[in-house]
Short mmCIF file of C-alpha atoms in Angstrom, two decimals:
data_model
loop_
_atom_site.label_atom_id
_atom_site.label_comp_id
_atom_site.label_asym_id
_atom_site.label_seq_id
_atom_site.Cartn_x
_atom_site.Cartn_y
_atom_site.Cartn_z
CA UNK N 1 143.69 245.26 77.73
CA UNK N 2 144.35 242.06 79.44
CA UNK N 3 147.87 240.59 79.25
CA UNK N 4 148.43 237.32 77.90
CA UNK N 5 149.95 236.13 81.52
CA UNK N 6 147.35 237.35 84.32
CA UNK N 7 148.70 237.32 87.19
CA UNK N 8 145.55 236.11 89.90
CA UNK N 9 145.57 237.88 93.39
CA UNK N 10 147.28 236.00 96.35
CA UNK N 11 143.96 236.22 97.99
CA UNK N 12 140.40 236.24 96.32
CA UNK N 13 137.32 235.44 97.35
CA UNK N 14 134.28 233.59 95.67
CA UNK N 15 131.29 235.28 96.52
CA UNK N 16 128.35 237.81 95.97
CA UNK N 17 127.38 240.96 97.68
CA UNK N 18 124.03 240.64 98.99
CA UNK N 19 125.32 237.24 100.94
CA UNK N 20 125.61 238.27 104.53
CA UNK N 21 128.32 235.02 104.78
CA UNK N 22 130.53 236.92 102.38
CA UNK N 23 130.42 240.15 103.86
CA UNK N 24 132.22 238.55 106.79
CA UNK N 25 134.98 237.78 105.02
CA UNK N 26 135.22 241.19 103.14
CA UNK N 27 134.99 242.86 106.73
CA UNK N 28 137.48 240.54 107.90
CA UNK N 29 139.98 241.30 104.99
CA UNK N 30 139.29 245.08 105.32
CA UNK N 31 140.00 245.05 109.00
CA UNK N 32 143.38 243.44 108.85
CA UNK N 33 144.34 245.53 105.57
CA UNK N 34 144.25 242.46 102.91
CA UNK N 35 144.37 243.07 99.41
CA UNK N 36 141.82 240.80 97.53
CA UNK N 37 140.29 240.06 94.59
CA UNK N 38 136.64 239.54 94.60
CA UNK N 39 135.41 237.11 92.07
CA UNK N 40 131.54 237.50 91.77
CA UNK N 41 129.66 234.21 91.08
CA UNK N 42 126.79 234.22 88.94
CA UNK N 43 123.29 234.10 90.35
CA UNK N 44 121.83 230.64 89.84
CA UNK N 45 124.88 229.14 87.86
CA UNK N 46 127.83 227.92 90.09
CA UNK N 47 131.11 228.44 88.52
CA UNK N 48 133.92 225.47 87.64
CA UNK N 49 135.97 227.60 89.90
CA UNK N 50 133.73 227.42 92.80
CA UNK N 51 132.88 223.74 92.20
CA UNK N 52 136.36 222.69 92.40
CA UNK N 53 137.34 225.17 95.20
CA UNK N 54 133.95 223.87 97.85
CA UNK N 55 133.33 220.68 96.34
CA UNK N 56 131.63 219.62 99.24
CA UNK N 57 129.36 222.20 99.90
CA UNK N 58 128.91 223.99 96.49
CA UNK N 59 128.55 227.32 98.41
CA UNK N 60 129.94 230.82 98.90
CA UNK N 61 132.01 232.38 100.49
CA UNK N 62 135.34 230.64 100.08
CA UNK N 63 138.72 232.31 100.30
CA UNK N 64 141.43 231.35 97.75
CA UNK N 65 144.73 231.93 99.23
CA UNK N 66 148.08 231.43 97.09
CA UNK N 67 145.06 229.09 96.12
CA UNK N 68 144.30 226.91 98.47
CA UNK N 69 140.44 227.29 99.35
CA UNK N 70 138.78 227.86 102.53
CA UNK N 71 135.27 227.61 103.27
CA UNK N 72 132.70 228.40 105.61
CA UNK N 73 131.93 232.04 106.69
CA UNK N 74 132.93 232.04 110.33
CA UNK N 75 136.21 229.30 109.80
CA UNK N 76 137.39 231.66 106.54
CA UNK N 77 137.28 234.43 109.37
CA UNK N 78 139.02 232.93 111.99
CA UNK N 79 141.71 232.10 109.07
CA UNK N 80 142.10 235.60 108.46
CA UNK N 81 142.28 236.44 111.88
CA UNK N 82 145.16 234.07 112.52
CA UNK N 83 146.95 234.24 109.22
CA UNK N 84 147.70 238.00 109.44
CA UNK N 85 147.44 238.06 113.51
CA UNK N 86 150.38 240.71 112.70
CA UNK N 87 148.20 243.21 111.31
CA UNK N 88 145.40 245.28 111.67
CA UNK N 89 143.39 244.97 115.08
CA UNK N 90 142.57 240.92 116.41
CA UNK N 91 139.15 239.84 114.96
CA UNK N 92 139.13 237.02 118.19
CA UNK N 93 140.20 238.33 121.69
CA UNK N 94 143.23 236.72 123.11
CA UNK N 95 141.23 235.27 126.16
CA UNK N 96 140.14 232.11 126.18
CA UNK N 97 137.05 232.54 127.92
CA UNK N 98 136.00 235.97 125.71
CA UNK N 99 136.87 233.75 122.63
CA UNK N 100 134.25 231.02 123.32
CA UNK N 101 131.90 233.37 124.90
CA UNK N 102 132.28 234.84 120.85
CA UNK N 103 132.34 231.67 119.10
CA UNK N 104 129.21 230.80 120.92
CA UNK N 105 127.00 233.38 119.90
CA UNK N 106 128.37 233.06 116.74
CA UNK N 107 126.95 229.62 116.93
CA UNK N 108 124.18 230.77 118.09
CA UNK N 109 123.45 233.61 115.51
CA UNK N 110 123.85 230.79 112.40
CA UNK N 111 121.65 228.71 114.29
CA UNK N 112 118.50 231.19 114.96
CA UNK N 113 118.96 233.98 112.25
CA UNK N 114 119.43 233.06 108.40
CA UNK N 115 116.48 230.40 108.60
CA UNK N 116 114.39 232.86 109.99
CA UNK N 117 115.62 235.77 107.10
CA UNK N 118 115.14 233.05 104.44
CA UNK N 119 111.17 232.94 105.52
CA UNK N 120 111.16 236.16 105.29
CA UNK N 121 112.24 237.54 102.57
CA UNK N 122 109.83 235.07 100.78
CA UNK N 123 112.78 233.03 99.62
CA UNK N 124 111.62 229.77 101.08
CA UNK N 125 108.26 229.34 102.00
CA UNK N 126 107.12 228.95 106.00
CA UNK N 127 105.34 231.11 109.03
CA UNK N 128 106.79 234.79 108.71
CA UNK N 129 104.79 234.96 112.12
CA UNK N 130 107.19 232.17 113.50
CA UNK N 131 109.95 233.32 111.85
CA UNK N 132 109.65 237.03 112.91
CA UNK N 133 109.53 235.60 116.47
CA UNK N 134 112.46 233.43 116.66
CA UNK N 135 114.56 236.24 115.34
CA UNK N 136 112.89 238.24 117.80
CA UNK N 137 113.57 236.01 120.67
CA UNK N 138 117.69 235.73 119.30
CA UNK N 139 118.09 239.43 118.85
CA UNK N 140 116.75 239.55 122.64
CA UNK N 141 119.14 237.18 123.98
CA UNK N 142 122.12 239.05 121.84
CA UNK N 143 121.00 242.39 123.53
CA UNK N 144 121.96 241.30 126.81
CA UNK N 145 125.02 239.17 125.23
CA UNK N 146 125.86 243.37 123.99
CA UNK N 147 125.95 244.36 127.59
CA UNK N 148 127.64 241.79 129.02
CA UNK N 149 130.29 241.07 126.30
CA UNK N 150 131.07 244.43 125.35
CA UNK N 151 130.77 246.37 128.90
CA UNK N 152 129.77 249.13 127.71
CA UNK N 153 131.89 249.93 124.95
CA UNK N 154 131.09 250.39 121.20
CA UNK N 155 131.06 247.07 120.11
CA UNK N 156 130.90 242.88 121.36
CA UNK N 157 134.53 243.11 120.28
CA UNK N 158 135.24 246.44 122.80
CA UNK N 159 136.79 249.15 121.05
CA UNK N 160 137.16 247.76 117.47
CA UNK N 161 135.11 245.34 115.92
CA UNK N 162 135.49 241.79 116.02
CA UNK N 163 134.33 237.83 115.48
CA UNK N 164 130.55 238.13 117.18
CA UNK N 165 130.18 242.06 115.52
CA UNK N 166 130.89 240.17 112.34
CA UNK N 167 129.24 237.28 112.70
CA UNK N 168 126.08 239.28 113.95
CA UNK N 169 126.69 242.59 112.06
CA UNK N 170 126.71 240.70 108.57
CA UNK N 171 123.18 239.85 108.79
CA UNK N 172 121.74 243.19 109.74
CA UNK N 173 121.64 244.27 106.18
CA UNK N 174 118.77 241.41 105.69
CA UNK N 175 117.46 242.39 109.00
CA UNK N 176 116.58 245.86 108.56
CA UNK N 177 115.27 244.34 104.69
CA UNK N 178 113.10 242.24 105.74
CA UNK N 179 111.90 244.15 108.68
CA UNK N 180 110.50 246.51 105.64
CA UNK N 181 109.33 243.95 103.37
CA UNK N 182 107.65 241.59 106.00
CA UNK N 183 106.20 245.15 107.92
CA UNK N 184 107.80 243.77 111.82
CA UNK N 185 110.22 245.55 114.09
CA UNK N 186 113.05 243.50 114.94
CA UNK N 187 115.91 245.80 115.88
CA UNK N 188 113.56 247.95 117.84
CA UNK N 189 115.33 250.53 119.78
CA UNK N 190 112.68 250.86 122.11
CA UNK N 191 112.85 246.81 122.97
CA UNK N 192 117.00 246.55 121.99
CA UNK N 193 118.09 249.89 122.65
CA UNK N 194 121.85 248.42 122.94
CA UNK N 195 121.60 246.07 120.20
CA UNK N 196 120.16 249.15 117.91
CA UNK N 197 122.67 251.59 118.33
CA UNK N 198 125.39 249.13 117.67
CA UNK N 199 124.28 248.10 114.93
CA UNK N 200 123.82 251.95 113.13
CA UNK N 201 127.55 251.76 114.55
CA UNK N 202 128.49 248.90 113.04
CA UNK N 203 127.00 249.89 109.30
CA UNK N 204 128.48 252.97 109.48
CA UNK N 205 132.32 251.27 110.82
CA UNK N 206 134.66 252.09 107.66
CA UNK N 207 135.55 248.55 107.46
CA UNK N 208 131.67 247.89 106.61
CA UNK N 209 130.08 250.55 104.89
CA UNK N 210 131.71 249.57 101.20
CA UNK N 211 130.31 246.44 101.40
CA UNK N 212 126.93 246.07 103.06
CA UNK N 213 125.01 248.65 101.04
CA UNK N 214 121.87 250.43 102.46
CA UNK N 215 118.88 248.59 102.93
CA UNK N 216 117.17 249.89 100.07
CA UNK N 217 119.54 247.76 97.68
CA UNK N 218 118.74 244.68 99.70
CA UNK N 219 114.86 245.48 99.10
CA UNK N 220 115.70 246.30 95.72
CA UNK N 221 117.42 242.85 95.08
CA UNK N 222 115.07 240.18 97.32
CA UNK N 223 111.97 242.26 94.73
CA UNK N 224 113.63 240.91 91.71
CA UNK N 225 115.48 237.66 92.54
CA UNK N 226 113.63 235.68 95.81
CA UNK N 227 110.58 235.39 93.50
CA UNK N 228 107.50 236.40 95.75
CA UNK N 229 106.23 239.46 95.58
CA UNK N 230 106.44 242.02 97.97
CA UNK N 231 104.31 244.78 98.55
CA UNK N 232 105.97 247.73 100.36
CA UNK I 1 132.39 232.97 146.39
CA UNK I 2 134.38 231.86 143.13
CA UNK I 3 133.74 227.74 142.72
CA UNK I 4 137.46 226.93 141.63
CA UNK I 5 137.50 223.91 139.61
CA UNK I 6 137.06 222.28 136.46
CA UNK I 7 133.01 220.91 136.33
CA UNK I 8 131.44 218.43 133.24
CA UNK I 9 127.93 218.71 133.31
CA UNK I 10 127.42 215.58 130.29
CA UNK I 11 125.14 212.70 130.24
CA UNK I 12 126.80 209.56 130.17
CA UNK I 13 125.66 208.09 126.63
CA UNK I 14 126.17 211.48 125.12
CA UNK I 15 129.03 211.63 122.69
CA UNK I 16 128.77 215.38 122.78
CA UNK I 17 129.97 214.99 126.41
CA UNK I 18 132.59 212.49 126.13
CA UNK I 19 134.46 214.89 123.82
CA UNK I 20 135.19 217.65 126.41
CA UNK I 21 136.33 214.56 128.82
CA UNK I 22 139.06 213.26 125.99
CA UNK I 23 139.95 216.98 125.71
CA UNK I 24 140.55 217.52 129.23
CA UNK I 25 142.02 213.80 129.83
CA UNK I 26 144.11 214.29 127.34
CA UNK I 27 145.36 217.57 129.02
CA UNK I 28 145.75 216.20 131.82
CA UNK I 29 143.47 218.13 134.15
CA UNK I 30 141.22 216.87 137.05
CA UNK I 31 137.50 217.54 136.89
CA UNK I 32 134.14 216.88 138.21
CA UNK I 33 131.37 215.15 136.09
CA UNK I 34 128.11 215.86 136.89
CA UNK I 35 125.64 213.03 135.63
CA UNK I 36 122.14 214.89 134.10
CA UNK I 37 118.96 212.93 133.90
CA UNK I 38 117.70 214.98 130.39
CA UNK I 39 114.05 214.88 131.22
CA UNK I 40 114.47 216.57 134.38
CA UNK I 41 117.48 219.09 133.81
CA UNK I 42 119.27 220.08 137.47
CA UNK I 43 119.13 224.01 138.56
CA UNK I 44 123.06 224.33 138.16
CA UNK I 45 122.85 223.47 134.08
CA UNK I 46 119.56 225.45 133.56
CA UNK I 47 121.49 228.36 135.25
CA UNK I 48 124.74 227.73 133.82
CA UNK I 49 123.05 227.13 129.91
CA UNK I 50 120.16 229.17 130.02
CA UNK I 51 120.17 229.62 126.48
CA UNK I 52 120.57 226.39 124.72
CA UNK I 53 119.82 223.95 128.17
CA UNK I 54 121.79 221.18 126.55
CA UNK I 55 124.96 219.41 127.89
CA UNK I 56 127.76 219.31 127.70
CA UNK I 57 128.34 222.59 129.73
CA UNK I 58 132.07 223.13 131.05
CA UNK I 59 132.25 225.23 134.12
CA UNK I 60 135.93 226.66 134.62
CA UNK I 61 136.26 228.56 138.08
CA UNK I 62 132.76 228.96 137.75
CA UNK I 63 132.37 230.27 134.52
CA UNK I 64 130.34 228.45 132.00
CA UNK I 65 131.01 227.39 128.29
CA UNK I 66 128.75 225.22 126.12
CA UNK I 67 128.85 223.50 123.03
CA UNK I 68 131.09 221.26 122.31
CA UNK I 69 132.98 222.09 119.47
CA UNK I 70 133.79 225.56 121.48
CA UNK I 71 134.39 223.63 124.83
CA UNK I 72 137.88 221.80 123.20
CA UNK I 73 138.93 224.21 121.89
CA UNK I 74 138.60 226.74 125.17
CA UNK I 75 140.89 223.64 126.57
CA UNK I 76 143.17 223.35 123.98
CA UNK I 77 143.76 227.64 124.69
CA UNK I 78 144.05 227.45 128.11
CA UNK I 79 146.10 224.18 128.49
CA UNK I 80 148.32 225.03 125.94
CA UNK I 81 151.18 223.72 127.35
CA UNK I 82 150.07 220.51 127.27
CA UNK I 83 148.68 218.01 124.86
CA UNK I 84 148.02 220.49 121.62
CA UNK I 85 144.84 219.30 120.50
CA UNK I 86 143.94 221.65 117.40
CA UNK I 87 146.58 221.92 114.47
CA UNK I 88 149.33 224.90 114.73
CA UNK I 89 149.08 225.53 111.23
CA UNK I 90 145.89 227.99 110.30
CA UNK I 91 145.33 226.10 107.15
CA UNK I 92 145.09 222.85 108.91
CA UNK I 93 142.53 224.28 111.09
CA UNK I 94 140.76 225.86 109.28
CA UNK I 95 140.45 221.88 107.39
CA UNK I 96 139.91 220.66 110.82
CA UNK I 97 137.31 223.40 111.73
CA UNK I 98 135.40 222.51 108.70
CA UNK I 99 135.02 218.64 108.91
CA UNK I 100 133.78 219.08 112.27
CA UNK I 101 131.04 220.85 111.48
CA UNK I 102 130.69 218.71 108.55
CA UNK I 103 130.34 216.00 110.69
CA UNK I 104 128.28 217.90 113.45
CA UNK I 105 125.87 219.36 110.44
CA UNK I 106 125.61 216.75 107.54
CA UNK I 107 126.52 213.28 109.01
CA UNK I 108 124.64 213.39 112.25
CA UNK I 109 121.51 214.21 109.89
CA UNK I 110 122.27 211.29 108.01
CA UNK I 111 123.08 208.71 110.65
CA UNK I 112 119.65 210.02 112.72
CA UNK I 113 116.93 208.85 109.88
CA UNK I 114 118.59 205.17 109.81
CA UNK I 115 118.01 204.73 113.42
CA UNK I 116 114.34 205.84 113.28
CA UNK I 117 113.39 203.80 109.95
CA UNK I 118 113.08 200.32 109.27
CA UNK I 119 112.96 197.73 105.88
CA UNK I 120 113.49 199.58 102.11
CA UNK I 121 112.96 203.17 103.73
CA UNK I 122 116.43 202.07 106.01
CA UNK I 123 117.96 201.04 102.82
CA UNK I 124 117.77 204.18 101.14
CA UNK I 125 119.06 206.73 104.24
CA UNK I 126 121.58 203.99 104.94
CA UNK I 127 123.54 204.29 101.26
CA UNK I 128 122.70 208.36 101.71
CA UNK I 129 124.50 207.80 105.37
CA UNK I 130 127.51 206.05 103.89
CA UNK I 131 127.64 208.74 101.35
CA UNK I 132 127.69 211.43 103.60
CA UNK I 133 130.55 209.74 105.53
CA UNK I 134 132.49 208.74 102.40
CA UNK I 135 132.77 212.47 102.13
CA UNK I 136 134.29 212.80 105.70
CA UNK I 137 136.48 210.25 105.07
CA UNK I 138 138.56 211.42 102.76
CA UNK I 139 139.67 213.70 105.38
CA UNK I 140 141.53 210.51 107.04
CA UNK I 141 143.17 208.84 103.57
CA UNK I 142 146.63 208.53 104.22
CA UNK I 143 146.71 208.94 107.83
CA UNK I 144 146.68 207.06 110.87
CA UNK I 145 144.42 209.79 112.84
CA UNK I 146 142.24 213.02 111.08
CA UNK I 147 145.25 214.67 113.06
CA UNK I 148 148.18 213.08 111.10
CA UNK I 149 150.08 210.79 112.84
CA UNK I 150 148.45 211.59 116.00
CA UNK I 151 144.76 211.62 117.91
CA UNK I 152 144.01 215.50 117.56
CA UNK I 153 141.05 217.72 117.36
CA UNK I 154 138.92 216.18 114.26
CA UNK I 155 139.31 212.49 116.02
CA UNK I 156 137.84 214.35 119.36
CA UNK I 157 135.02 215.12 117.30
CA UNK I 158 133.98 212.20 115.37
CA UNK I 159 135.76 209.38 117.47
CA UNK I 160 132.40 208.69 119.32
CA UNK I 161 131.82 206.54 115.85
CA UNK I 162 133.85 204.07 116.55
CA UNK I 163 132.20 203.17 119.78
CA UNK I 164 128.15 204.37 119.35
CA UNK I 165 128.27 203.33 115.33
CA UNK I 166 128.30 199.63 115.89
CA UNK I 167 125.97 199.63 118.66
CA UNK I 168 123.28 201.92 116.30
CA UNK I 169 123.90 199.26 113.40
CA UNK I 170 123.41 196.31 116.24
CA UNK I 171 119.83 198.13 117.21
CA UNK I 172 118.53 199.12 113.56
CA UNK I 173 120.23 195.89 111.83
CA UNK I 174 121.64 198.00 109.36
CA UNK I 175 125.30 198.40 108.58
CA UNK I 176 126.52 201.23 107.40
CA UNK I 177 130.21 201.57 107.98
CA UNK I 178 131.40 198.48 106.01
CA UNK I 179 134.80 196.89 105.10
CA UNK I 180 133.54 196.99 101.56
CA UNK I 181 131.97 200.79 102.06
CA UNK I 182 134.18 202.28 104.70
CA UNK I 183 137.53 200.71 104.70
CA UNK I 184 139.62 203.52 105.67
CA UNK I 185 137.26 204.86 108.82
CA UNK I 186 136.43 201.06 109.78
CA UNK I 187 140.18 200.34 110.11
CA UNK I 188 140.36 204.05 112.12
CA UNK I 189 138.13 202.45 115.03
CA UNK I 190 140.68 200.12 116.11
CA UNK I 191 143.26 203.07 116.42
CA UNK I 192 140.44 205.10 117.97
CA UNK I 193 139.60 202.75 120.71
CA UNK I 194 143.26 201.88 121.97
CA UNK I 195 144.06 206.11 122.82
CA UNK I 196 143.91 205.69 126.32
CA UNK I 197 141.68 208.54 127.13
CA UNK I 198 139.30 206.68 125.10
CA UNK I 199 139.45 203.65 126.88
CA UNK I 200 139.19 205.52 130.14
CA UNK I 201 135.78 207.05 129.16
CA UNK I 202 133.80 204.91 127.04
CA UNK I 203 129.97 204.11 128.48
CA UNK I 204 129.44 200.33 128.86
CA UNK I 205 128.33 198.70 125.32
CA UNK I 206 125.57 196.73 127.49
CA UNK I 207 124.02 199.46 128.88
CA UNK I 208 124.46 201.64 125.72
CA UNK I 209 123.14 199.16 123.80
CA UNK I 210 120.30 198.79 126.15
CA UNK I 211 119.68 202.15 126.23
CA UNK I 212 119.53 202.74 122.36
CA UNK I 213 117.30 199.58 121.72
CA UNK I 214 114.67 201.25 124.06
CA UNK I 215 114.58 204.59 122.41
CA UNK I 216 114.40 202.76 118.72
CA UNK I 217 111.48 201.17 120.10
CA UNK I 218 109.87 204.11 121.72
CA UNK I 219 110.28 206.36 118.22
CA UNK I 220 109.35 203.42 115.95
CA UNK I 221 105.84 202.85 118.28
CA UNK I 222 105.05 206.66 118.26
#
């Protein structure tokens, strides 16, 4: 029963759960202890709601706050970050130097991975051979970002997760998808063995788990919507 | 030994590169520039970018940072006392954050084709250009500078137009930011080229202009 006044969360987001750009924000909410609304979008039909809120773009995620609409994955999570910088555990670190060395391979991860995944998942046609080796060839340079950025400790972000284990962490649920579907190792443990066990971490992180399923459900959902078929 | 010291490693008609010099001129803080010839990249930026290569790299006390977009910002954190560069407000930068990479993303696509195409095909990416930048400046309606009354971290990013634009339109003969078209950014150069830190840094139109005319005709004879 739905009252005739509904009264709309302070913060909801536009979105869908396989994207790995609106997982960020969902992490990003959990780990600062937001309350939010999540309003799915239809596949294939883009809502009035999120045409007015990303005009420009057309895209999820975007954050409605009191709403006023922020877009773009990584931006939405630095919002967060700052917004409620008196709660919960900092998604950025406070130096400068850590903070671009995060934003950065952020960068870097938007640049090299999604592409790649697209390919792969038989959602865009291209090389899966090329593709499978410029994720390879990221995932190798973000193994040795793991040592150096998080010295040794469970995550990029040191003891609790943070911008790059988002930013990176979001897209391992179409990593370890695609890894199946396509038949190629890309988070090897043998080749990444730093990179591996943080991401099993980072899947299993409470902040996480709710909303980046097993991979199965990723199989399960590139079989019926990216439109090539997959043997497995 | 730590290298103390602020170090540029830019190219001199990159726009990438001239925003990390407004950022730190505008901060106030000395630095070296190191000059790179592209085609034949110097030990120091291979070793201080190994990942990307490109320029602008910012070396702080020896420690690198590339890209751009990151680089002001790192200066706007660590020189916070002075000039503030990004918006305090996360809203606004979050706005801020996004029309950069707007900008960086969509309009540099746009802008690219009508230097490398010539006669009806220039036409056609020119109006797709304008529309891409119509877009972005919407951003600026109302205001003297994307940062509100004043130069901030949005005019950082995109005020390389008012200075390379007109020179790309002189070598393509195409014009894409128009009275008629672009009212509100053309009337943004002028404020764009009086800052002072502009002024201090902008590569000589000749040479620019040289520059740009031989590339057009080097990727038009390919």
């Amino acid at each position: 029963m739905s009252s005739e006044k509904q009264e709309t969360a302070a913060v909801r987001v536009l979105g869908r759960w396989p994207s790995p750009f609106v997982i960020r924000v969902l992490v990003a909410l959990r780990l600062k202890g937001v309350l939010y609304e999540l309003v799915e979008e239809p596949m294939g039909n883009r809502s009035e709601l999120l045409l007015a809120s990303n005009p420009v773009h057309k895209k999820i995620p975007v954050l409605l706050h009191h709403g006023k609409a922020v877009s773009e994955s990584l931006i939405i999570v630095q919002y967060v970050d700052e917004v409620w910088a008196s709660q919960g555990p900092a998604i950025l670190p406070s130096d400068p130097y850590a903070r671009a060395t995060e934003r950065f391979w952020g960068q870097y991860v938007d640049d090299k991975l999604p592409s790649a995944i697209r390919v792969l998942r038989g959602k865009v046609a291209g090389d899966k051979d090329e593709a499978a080796a410029q994720v390879a060839a990221a995932l190798q340079h973000l193994e040795e970002a793991c040592v150096q950025c998080g010295q040794g400790k469970d995550y990029f972000g040191g003891d609790s997760i943070g911008y790059l284990d988002i930013a990176l962490g979001s897209h391992v649920g179409w990593v370890r998808a695609v890894e199946r579907m396509a038949r190629v190792s890309l988070l090897d443990a043998a080749k990444l063995p730093s990179l591996a066990a943080w991401a099993d971490r980072f899947c299993a992180h409470p902040g996480v788990a709710d909303v980046m399923p097993d991979t199965d459900r990723f199989v399960e959902f590139s079989v019926k919507n990216d439109g090539v078929l997959k043997a497995n | 030994m730590v290298e103390k010291g602020v170090k540029v490693f830019g190219m001199w008609a990159s726009p990438m590169a001239i925003r990390v010099e407004w950022a730190l001129r505008l901060k106030g803080v000395a630095y070296e520039y190191v000059d790179e010839d592209l085609a034949n990249k110097s030990d120091a930026l291979l070793r201080h970018n190994p990942v990307t290569k490109k320029v602008p790299v910012l070396v702080h006390d020896g420690e690198p940072i590339a890209e751009s977009t990151i680089i002001v910002e790192y200066i706007d954190e660590v020189w916070k006392d002075g000039y503030p560069i990004m918006p305090s407000d996360p809203y606004e930068r979050a706005q801020a954050r996004f029309w950069a990479k707007y900008a960086d993303e969509k309009c540099i696509a746009a802008i690219y084709p009508v230097f490398t195409s010539t006669g009806e095909a220039q036409a056609k990416v020119v109006h797709e250009a304008q529309q891409c930048l119509k877009t972005l400046e919407k951003a600026l309606e109302g205001k003297k500078f994307f940062g509100g009354g004043d130069f901030g971290y949005l005019d950082v990013i995109v005020g390389w137009y008012a200075h390379w634009l007109p020179i790309i339109e002189e070598v393509c003969g195409a014009k894409v930011v128009t009275d008629e078209e672009l009212p509100v950014l053309k009337a943004w150069y002028d404020r764009i080229l009086a800052v002072d830190v502009v002024k201090e840094t902008l590569p000589p139109r000749d040479k620019l202009l040289a520059l740009n005319k031989a590339r057009r005709e080097q990727l038009l004879s390919a």
